Each structure stands twice: as C-alpha cells, then as structure tokens.
Amino acid sequence: MPSIQEKFTQLFGHAPSLMVQSPGRINLIGEHTDYNHGFVLPAAIDKYVQIAFEHRTDGMIHMHAIDLHETVTVPAHPLQPHTITWVNYIIGVVAQVQDYLTYAVHNKETLYKLNEGFDICIQGDIPIGAGLSSSAAVESAVIFALNEWYALGLSKMQMALMAQKAEHEFAGVKCGIMDMFASIHGEANQVMLLDCQDLSFKYYSLPLKDYCIVLFDTSIKHALASSEYNTRRLECEQGLKILQETYPAIQTFRDVSVRQVEECLFIHKEASNKIYQRCKYVVEEMERVQLAVKDLLVGDMKAFGQKMFATHRGLSELYEVSCPELDMLVNAVKDNEYVVGARMMGGGFGGCTINIIKSKEVENIIAQVTEKYHHATHKKLHTYQVKIEQGTHII
Ligand code: GLA
C-alpha cells in the first residue's frame, strides 16, 4: 500500500510540505463529566490519524480521505457545514481559524494566506465509530497543521478549544473538551487528570505493572448516539437550574453534593425521574474520579478497577447511555479474577468497553469473550490491546 506521502503526491502532483499525526484516546474514568465541569482521566493511544498538507493559491481546499476513497473540493471562503461528515472535521477547524484571525487577532495577511487554500490527505487506523475519537483526532491534526504552517502561535489548549468548537458548529455534536484535549496533550505512558472547570491538568503514570489495557469493540454505533448525547447535556442543565432555585450559590455541578441532588431532584420513586438519575450519576462520578486518582497514586489497580465497574453501572442504569451489547461485554468479565476493571467508554450507545486485564491472561480472556459475544449477538468482536502514546505531533 502506498504511504500517505506517496498517495498525496500521486493525487496532487507534488509532495506535501507538512505531515502531522494525531492519536485516538481512551478514558480510564470520568465519563460524561467533561461538559458538566467535572474531571476526566483520558490518555492518547497508539492508533492514529495522519494528514499530509500543502498550501495552494487558487482559493480552494482539496481534501482526500484515503481510507474512504473520497475527494471533496470546496472554496476556502466562506465555509458552511458540508453534507459529508469527515469534510466537516477539516473545514470546521479552518472556519475557527478564520474567525480567530478575523475577530481575535485581526491578522489580515495570515487570513489572506489561509484563504488561498490548501491540499490535504487524511488516513488512519483509529476504528471509526468505536468511541476512540477518530473525529477529534482529525480535528486535532488539522488545527495543529494550520497552527504550524501559518505560524498562528496557538497554545495546545487553544487548539483543543477551537477543535471542540469546530465539532459543535460543523458536526453538530455538543461534545465536551476531553477528546481533543487528550489527542493534543497526550504523553507516552501517562494519563491526564483534566479539570474541565478551569482546564488545569496533571499527568500521572498508570501503575499497570503486569496488567494491560484492552478494548472490546461492539462494532455497533446506534444512530441515536449524537441526539441522545445532546439530550443528556440538556437534562443536566435542567437539573442544575432546579438545584440553583434552592441553592443559588451553586454555579456548576462541582458545587453540588449527592445530598442536594436527593433533596431537590428526587421527586418520587419513578423510573421516569430522568433528571434526578442523570444528576445523581454526574455528582457520584465526579467523586469517583477523585477517589480513583488516589488509587493510582498508591498503585492500587484493584480498587481503581472496582470504580470502573461502578461507573459502568451508573452509565447503564442512571445515565442510560449503555446498550445491551456493552452491558453484555462488561458482564462477561465482571467476575473474572484476571480482569480488575471494565466499563463502557465514551459517549455510549455502542463503541468499546475498556478493560484492565492481567497480561498473561489476555489471550484467554479475548478468546472467551469473543466466543460469548458471537454467541449472543452473531457479531465478530474486534479487540485492541492499546498502549498509551504521545499526542499530536509532526512526522
Ligand atoms: C464523547 C464526547 C466527550 C465526552 C464523552 C463522554 O466522547 O466527545 O466530550 O463527553 O463522550 O464522556
């Protein structure tokens, strides 16, 4: 198979000037907490999107997705959301940079250059729709390349925020900051505790010792994933407003205790009491992340793993973003003495579970779970043993 560089040269008749690689991410714990001002504990992994880039001067953006065999060309200005999803991950970021150059720094020369257009090729090995943030990896690679090429001087956090805004405005998903943050800031063998309220973060080594991280991919992506995601966000906002009526000092979920959730939101024992359930999960999960980090500091992976199982229960029963296939995969390992922790990961309604498994038992466990999964769903289970790697960089 030709390299991305060769493919770019074949397509555009000249070699690229810049190549950038951006990873997918895992999240150890802290799910659906980023847009609720909580904590997350993600890491970048050894699965990547690569882009090859070259400036052009005719005011056009030529984009080619190697894995999808698709080419799309649009004028560099003005940019509108496109009907093809992957195109939005590129042009959504360009639109953010155009806004930044127009309104934030009034840099006309650079804007002029950006609007001259460019050629770009993308390819990658992050499974699409598996909840490993392939879209954030594309957005992160593009913002990183534009920052480099047009000497924008953006910090990593500014890049992550602009990539997030691109996802909101062009892809229509009101995602939090975690995915882009993790893709851009990742470091080898380090997880990152990000405070999504003030955006401060800290690196921690993961005391995996004789354990490793394995992802079980349901190969399912339910169509309702993005609409349900936006609904969860709204339900949490509604819950916060109700809490603020009784406790005006509350600004975000960080100021909320489980007791206050019980007092203000628990109306009666009805399964339909959704807002109560959502908020209870969020507040409990925030606390769980803090405790899980303490487990990491003392090297207690067993205690850490128990919290992952508890997170899964919360996501499944209270936040209701799991699905039968994800639940099945977690149940399949729950009582296995060699699996210290497992849970669904990411937005939910499909995608992967993340499992922490004793290294010497990985093959056995993969074989057992693959068999069970096939038996129950008639689907093939894809599994990935992942390493924690460096974030977005030039190659
Ligand atoms: C998706 C979003 C993230 C985060 C997770 C859930 O991956 O893109 O911002 O909200 O879901 O934790």
Coordinates of C-alpha atoms and ligand atoms in Angstrom, one line a residue:
M1 CA 0.0 0.0 0.0
P2 CA 1.4 3.5 -0.9
S3 CA 2.3 5.7 2.1
I4 CA 0.2 8.9 2.7
Q5 CA 3.1 10.9 1.2
E6 CA 3.1 8.9 -2.0
K7 CA -0.7 9.0 -2.2
F8 CA -0.7 12.7 -1.8
T9 CA 2.0 13.1 -4.5
Q10 CA 0.0 10.9 -6.9
L11 CA -3.2 12.8 -6.3
F12 CA -1.9 16.4 -6.3
G13 CA 1.2 16.1 -8.4
H14 CA 3.5 17.5 -5.8
A15 CA 4.8 16.3 -2.4
P16 CA 3.3 17.5 0.9
S17 CA 5.2 20.1 2.9
L18 CA 3.9 19.1 6.3
M19 CA 2.8 15.8 7.8
V20 CA 1.0 15.6 11.2
Q21 CA -0.1 12.6 13.2
S22 CA -2.8 12.7 15.9
P23 CA -3.9 9.9 18.2
G24 CA -7.2 8.5 19.3
R25 CA -8.0 8.4 23.0
I26 CA -9.1 6.2 25.8
N27 CA -10.7 7.4 29.0
L28 CA -10.0 5.5 32.2
I29 CA -12.7 7.1 34.3
G30 CA -14.8 10.3 34.3
E31 CA -17.4 9.7 31.7
H32 CA -20.0 12.4 30.7
T33 CA -18.4 14.7 33.2
D34 CA -16.4 17.0 30.8
Y35 CA -19.4 19.1 29.8
N36 CA -20.6 19.1 33.4
H37 CA -17.4 20.8 34.7
G38 CA -16.1 17.7 36.3
F39 CA -12.9 15.7 35.9
V40 CA -11.8 13.2 33.2
L41 CA -8.8 10.8 33.1
P42 CA -8.0 10.2 29.4
A43 CA -4.9 9.2 27.6
A44 CA -3.7 9.2 23.9
I45 CA -3.3 5.8 22.3
D46 CA -1.2 4.1 19.6
K47 CA -3.9 4.5 16.9
Y48 CA -3.6 7.5 14.7
V49 CA -4.9 9.8 12.0
Q50 CA -2.2 11.1 9.7
I51 CA -2.6 14.1 7.5
A52 CA -0.4 15.4 4.7
F53 CA -0.7 19.1 3.8
E54 CA 0.4 21.6 1.2
H55 CA -0.6 25.3 0.7
R56 CA -2.1 26.3 -2.7
T57 CA -3.0 29.7 -4.1
D58 CA -6.3 29.4 -6.0
G59 CA -8.6 29.8 -3.1
M60 CA -9.7 26.1 -3.0
I61 CA -9.4 23.4 -0.3
H62 CA -8.8 20.0 -1.9
M63 CA -9.5 17.1 0.6
H64 CA -8.9 13.4 0.1
A65 CA -9.8 10.7 2.6
I66 CA -7.6 7.7 1.6
D67 CA -9.5 5.0 3.5
L68 CA -12.8 6.1 2.1
H69 CA -11.6 6.8 -1.4
E70 CA -13.3 10.1 -1.4
T71 CA -12.2 13.5 -2.7
V72 CA -14.0 16.8 -2.0
T73 CA -13.2 20.3 -3.1
V74 CA -14.7 23.5 -1.6
P75 CA -13.8 27.2 -1.8
A76 CA -11.7 28.2 1.2
H77 CA -14.1 31.0 2.0
P78 CA -16.9 31.3 3.1
L79 CA -17.2 27.9 4.7
Q80 CA -20.5 26.2 5.5
P81 CA -21.2 22.7 7.1
H82 CA -20.9 20.1 4.4
T83 CA -23.1 17.0 3.9
I84 CA -20.1 14.7 4.1
T85 CA -19.2 14.2 7.8
W86 CA -15.4 13.8 7.6
V87 CA -15.2 17.0 5.5
N88 CA -16.7 18.9 8.4
Y89 CA -13.8 17.9 10.7
I90 CA -11.4 19.7 8.3
I91 CA -13.4 22.7 7.2
G92 CA -14.9 23.2 10.7
V93 CA -11.4 23.8 12.0
V94 CA -10.5 26.1 9.1
A95 CA -13.6 28.2 9.9
Q96 CA -12.5 28.5 13.5
V97 CA -9.1 29.7 12.4
Q98 CA -10.7 32.2 10.0
D99 CA -12.8 33.6 12.9
Y100 CA -9.7 33.7 15.1
L101 CA -7.7 35.7 12.5
T102 CA -10.7 38.0 11.8
Y103 CA -12.0 38.8 15.2
A104 CA -9.5 37.8 17.8
V105 CA -6.2 38.9 16.4
H106 CA -7.1 40.9 13.3
N107 CA -4.4 39.4 11.3
K108 CA -5.3 40.1 7.7
E109 CA -2.2 38.9 6.0
T110 CA -2.4 35.4 7.6
L111 CA -6.1 35.3 6.9
Y112 CA -5.4 36.1 3.2
K113 CA -2.9 33.3 3.1
L114 CA -5.2 30.8 4.7
N115 CA -8.0 31.7 2.3
E116 CA -5.6 30.9 -0.6
G117 CA -6.5 27.3 0.2
F118 CA -4.6 24.0 0.6
D119 CA -4.4 20.3 -0.4
I120 CA -4.9 17.8 2.3
C121 CA -4.9 14.0 2.5
I122 CA -6.1 12.0 5.6
Q123 CA -5.7 8.4 6.5
G124 CA -5.8 6.5 9.8
D125 CA -6.2 3.3 11.8
I126 CA -8.5 4.6 14.5
P127 CA -11.6 2.5 14.0
I128 CA -14.5 4.9 13.1
G129 CA -17.5 4.9 15.4
A130 CA -15.7 2.8 18.0
G131 CA -15.7 5.7 20.6
L132 CA -12.0 6.3 20.2
S133 CA -12.5 9.8 18.9
S134 CA -11.3 9.5 15.4
S135 CA -13.1 12.7 14.6
A136 CA -11.3 14.6 17.4
A137 CA -8.0 13.2 16.1
V138 CA -8.7 14.6 12.6
E139 CA -9.7 18.0 14.0
S140 CA -6.6 18.0 16.3
A141 CA -4.3 17.1 13.4
V142 CA -5.8 19.9 11.2
I143 CA -5.6 22.6 13.8
F144 CA -2.0 21.5 14.7
A145 CA -1.0 21.7 11.0
L146 CA -2.6 25.1 10.5
N147 CA -1.0 26.4 13.6
E148 CA 2.4 25.2 12.4
W149 CA 2.0 26.2 8.7
Y150 CA 0.5 29.7 9.3
A151 CA 2.6 30.3 12.5
L152 CA -0.5 31.1 14.5
G153 CA 1.2 30.8 17.9
L154 CA -1.8 28.9 19.5
S155 CA -1.3 27.1 22.7
K156 CA -2.2 23.4 22.9
M157 CA -5.3 24.3 24.9
Q158 CA -6.4 27.0 22.5
M159 CA -6.1 24.4 19.7
A160 CA -8.2 21.9 21.7
L161 CA -10.9 24.5 22.3
M162 CA -11.0 25.5 18.6
A163 CA -11.3 21.9 17.6
Q164 CA -14.1 21.4 20.0
K165 CA -15.9 24.4 18.6
A166 CA -15.5 23.0 15.1
E167 CA -17.3 19.8 16.3
H168 CA -20.1 21.9 17.8
E169 CA -20.6 24.2 14.8
F170 CA -19.9 21.9 11.8
A171 CA -20.5 18.4 13.1
G172 CA -23.5 19.4 15.3
V173 CA -22.4 17.4 18.4
K174 CA -22.2 19.5 21.6
C175 CA -19.2 17.5 22.8
G176 CA -17.0 18.3 25.8
I177 CA -13.4 19.1 25.6
M178 CA -12.0 15.7 26.6
D179 CA -11.3 14.1 23.2
M180 CA -9.4 17.0 21.6
F181 CA -7.6 17.8 24.8
A182 CA -6.4 14.2 25.0
S183 CA -5.4 13.8 21.4
I184 CA -3.3 17.0 21.5
H185 CA -1.9 16.8 25.0
G186 CA -1.1 13.1 25.3
E187 CA 2.2 11.8 26.5
A188 CA 3.6 8.3 26.4
N189 CA 2.6 6.1 29.4
Q190 CA 0.8 9.0 31.1
V191 CA -2.9 9.5 31.9
M192 CA -4.1 13.1 32.3
L193 CA -6.4 14.3 35.0
L194 CA -8.2 17.3 33.4
D195 CA -10.3 19.6 35.5
C196 CA -12.9 20.6 32.9
Q197 CA -13.9 23.6 35.0
D198 CA -10.7 25.6 34.9
L199 CA -8.9 23.4 32.3
S200 CA -5.9 22.7 34.6
F201 CA -4.4 19.3 34.2
K202 CA -1.8 16.9 35.6
Y203 CA 0.0 13.9 34.2
Y204 CA 0.1 10.6 36.2
S205 CA 1.8 7.4 35.3
L206 CA -0.6 4.4 35.2
P207 CA 0.8 1.7 37.5
L208 CA -0.2 -1.1 35.2
K209 CA 2.7 -3.4 36.1
D210 CA 1.5 -6.8 34.9
Y211 CA -1.8 -5.5 33.6
C212 CA -2.7 -4.2 30.2
I213 CA -5.5 -2.2 28.6
V214 CA -7.7 -4.0 26.1
L215 CA -10.7 -2.6 24.3
F216 CA -13.6 -4.7 23.2
D217 CA -15.4 -3.2 20.2
T218 CA -19.1 -3.9 19.9
S219 CA -18.9 -2.7 16.2
I220 CA -22.2 -1.0 16.9
K221 CA -22.9 2.7 16.6
H222 CA -26.5 3.5 17.3
A223 CA -27.9 6.3 15.1
L224 CA -29.3 8.0 18.2
A225 CA -25.9 8.4 19.8
S226 CA -25.5 12.1 18.9
S227 CA -29.1 13.2 19.6
E228 CA -29.1 11.3 22.9
Y229 CA -25.8 12.9 23.8
N230 CA -27.2 16.4 23.2
T231 CA -30.3 15.4 25.3
R232 CA -28.1 14.3 28.2
R233 CA -26.5 17.6 28.2
L234 CA -29.8 19.4 28.3
E235 CA -31.1 17.1 31.1
C236 CA -28.1 18.0 33.2
E237 CA -28.6 21.7 32.5
Q238 CA -32.2 21.4 33.6
G239 CA -31.2 19.6 36.7
L240 CA -28.7 22.3 37.6
K241 CA -31.3 25.0 37.2
I242 CA -33.6 23.2 39.6
L243 CA -30.8 22.8 42.1
Q244 CA -29.9 26.5 41.8
E245 CA -33.5 27.5 42.7
T246 CA -33.0 26.1 46.2
Y247 CA -29.2 26.7 46.4
P248 CA -28.4 30.0 44.5
A249 CA -24.7 29.7 45.4
I250 CA -24.4 26.6 43.1
Q251 CA -22.6 27.6 39.9
T252 CA -21.8 24.2 38.4
F253 CA -22.1 20.6 39.3
R254 CA -18.8 21.0 41.2
D255 CA -20.7 22.8 43.9
V256 CA -23.4 20.0 44.2
S257 CA -23.5 17.2 46.7
V258 CA -25.4 13.9 46.4
R259 CA -27.5 15.0 49.3
Q260 CA -28.6 18.1 47.4
V261 CA -29.5 16.0 44.4
E262 CA -31.6 13.8 46.6
E263 CA -33.3 16.7 48.3
C264 CA -34.0 18.8 45.2
L265 CA -34.5 16.3 42.4
F266 CA -35.7 13.1 43.9
I267 CA -39.5 13.5 43.5
H268 CA -40.8 10.1 43.8
K269 CA -39.5 6.6 43.1
E270 CA -40.4 6.7 39.4
A271 CA -38.2 5.2 36.7
S272 CA -39.1 8.2 34.7
N273 CA -37.4 10.6 37.1
K274 CA -34.7 11.1 34.5
I275 CA -33.3 14.4 35.6
Y276 CA -32.7 13.0 39.1
Q277 CA -30.9 10.0 37.7
R278 CA -28.7 12.0 35.3
C279 CA -27.6 14.4 38.0
K280 CA -27.0 11.7 40.6
Y281 CA -24.7 9.9 38.2
V282 CA -22.8 13.0 37.4
V283 CA -22.2 14.0 41.0
E284 CA -21.2 10.5 42.0
E285 CA -18.9 10.1 39.0
M286 CA -17.1 13.3 39.9
E287 CA -16.4 12.0 43.3
R288 CA -15.4 8.6 41.9
V289 CA -12.7 10.1 39.7
Q290 CA -11.1 11.9 42.6
L291 CA -11.0 8.7 44.6
A292 CA -9.7 6.7 41.6
V293 CA -6.8 9.1 41.2
K294 CA -5.9 8.3 44.9
D295 CA -5.9 4.6 44.0
L296 CA -3.5 5.3 41.2
L297 CA -1.2 7.2 43.5
V298 CA -0.9 4.2 45.8
G299 CA -0.7 1.8 42.9
D300 CA -3.9 0.0 43.8
M301 CA -5.2 -1.1 40.4
K302 CA -7.8 -3.4 42.0
A303 CA -9.5 -0.5 43.9
F304 CA -9.3 1.6 40.7
G305 CA -10.9 -1.2 38.6
Q306 CA -13.8 -1.5 41.1
K307 CA -14.6 2.1 40.4
M308 CA -14.6 1.4 36.7
F309 CA -17.3 -1.2 37.3
A310 CA -19.2 1.3 39.4
T311 CA -19.0 3.8 36.6
H312 CA -20.4 1.3 34.2
R313 CA -23.4 0.7 36.5
G314 CA -24.1 4.4 36.7
L315 CA -23.8 4.9 33.0
S316 CA -26.1 2.0 32.3
E317 CA -28.7 2.4 35.0
L318 CA -28.8 6.1 35.8
Y319 CA -27.4 7.9 32.8
E320 CA -28.8 5.3 30.4
V321 CA -26.2 5.6 27.7
S322 CA -25.2 2.0 27.5
C323 CA -26.7 -0.7 25.3
P324 CA -27.2 -4.5 25.6
E325 CA -24.0 -5.3 23.8
L326 CA -21.9 -3.1 26.0
D327 CA -23.6 -4.4 29.1
M328 CA -23.0 -7.9 27.9
L329 CA -19.3 -7.3 27.4
V330 CA -18.9 -5.9 30.9
N331 CA -20.9 -8.7 32.4
A332 CA -18.8 -11.2 30.6
V333 CA -15.7 -10.2 32.6
K334 CA -17.2 -8.9 35.8
D335 CA -16.4 -12.0 37.8
N336 CA -13.2 -12.9 36.1
E337 CA -10.3 -12.7 38.7
Y338 CA -7.9 -11.5 36.0
V339 CA -10.0 -8.5 34.9
V340 CA -9.6 -5.8 37.5
G341 CA -11.9 -3.3 35.9
A342 CA -14.2 -2.8 32.9
R343 CA -16.8 -0.4 31.6
M344 CA -18.2 1.2 28.6
M345 CA -16.2 4.1 27.3
G346 CA -17.0 7.4 25.6
G347 CA -20.4 8.8 24.6
G348 CA -22.1 5.3 24.7
F349 CA -24.8 3.6 22.6
G350 CA -22.1 1.4 21.1
G351 CA -18.4 1.7 20.7
C352 CA -15.9 0.0 23.0
T353 CA -15.6 -1.2 26.6
I354 CA -12.2 -0.6 28.3
N355 CA -10.8 -3.5 30.3
I356 CA -7.8 -3.7 32.6
I357 CA -6.6 -7.3 32.3
K358 CA -3.7 -9.4 33.7
S359 CA -1.2 -9.5 30.8
K360 CA -0.7 -13.2 30.9
E361 CA -4.4 -13.9 30.6
V362 CA -5.2 -11.5 27.8
E363 CA -5.3 -14.1 25.1
N364 CA -7.5 -16.5 27.0
I365 CA -9.9 -13.8 28.0
I366 CA -10.1 -12.3 24.5
A367 CA -10.9 -15.8 23.2
Q368 CA -13.6 -16.4 25.9
V369 CA -15.3 -13.0 25.4
T370 CA -15.1 -13.2 21.6
E371 CA -16.9 -16.6 21.7
K372 CA -19.6 -15.3 24.2
Y373 CA -20.1 -12.1 22.1
H374 CA -20.5 -14.1 18.9
H375 CA -22.9 -16.5 20.6
A376 CA -25.1 -13.7 21.9
T377 CA -25.0 -11.2 19.0
H378 CA -23.8 -13.2 15.9
K379 CA -21.3 -10.4 15.6
K380 CA -17.5 -10.6 15.4
L381 CA -15.8 -8.9 18.4
H382 CA -12.9 -6.7 17.4
T383 CA -10.4 -6.3 20.2
Y384 CA -7.5 -3.8 20.5
Q385 CA -4.7 -4.0 23.0
V386 CA -3.6 -0.4 23.3
K387 CA -0.5 1.5 24.5
I388 CA -0.5 5.0 25.9
E389 CA 1.4 7.2 23.5
Q390 CA 2.4 10.8 22.6
G391 CA -0.2 13.3 21.4
T392 CA -0.4 15.2 18.2
H393 CA 2.9 15.8 16.5
I394 CA 4.7 16.4 13.3
I395 CA 6.0 13.4 11.5
Ligands
GLA1 C1 -17.9 11.8 23.8 C2 -17.6 13.3 23.8 C3 -16.7 13.7 25.0 C4 -17.3 13.2 26.3 C5 -17.6 11.7 26.2 C6 -18.3 11.1 27.4 O1 -16.6 11.1 23.6 O2 -17.0 13.7 22.7 O3 -16.6 15.1 25.1 O4 -18.4 13.9 26.8 O5 -18.4 11.4 25.0 O6 -17.5 11.2 28.5

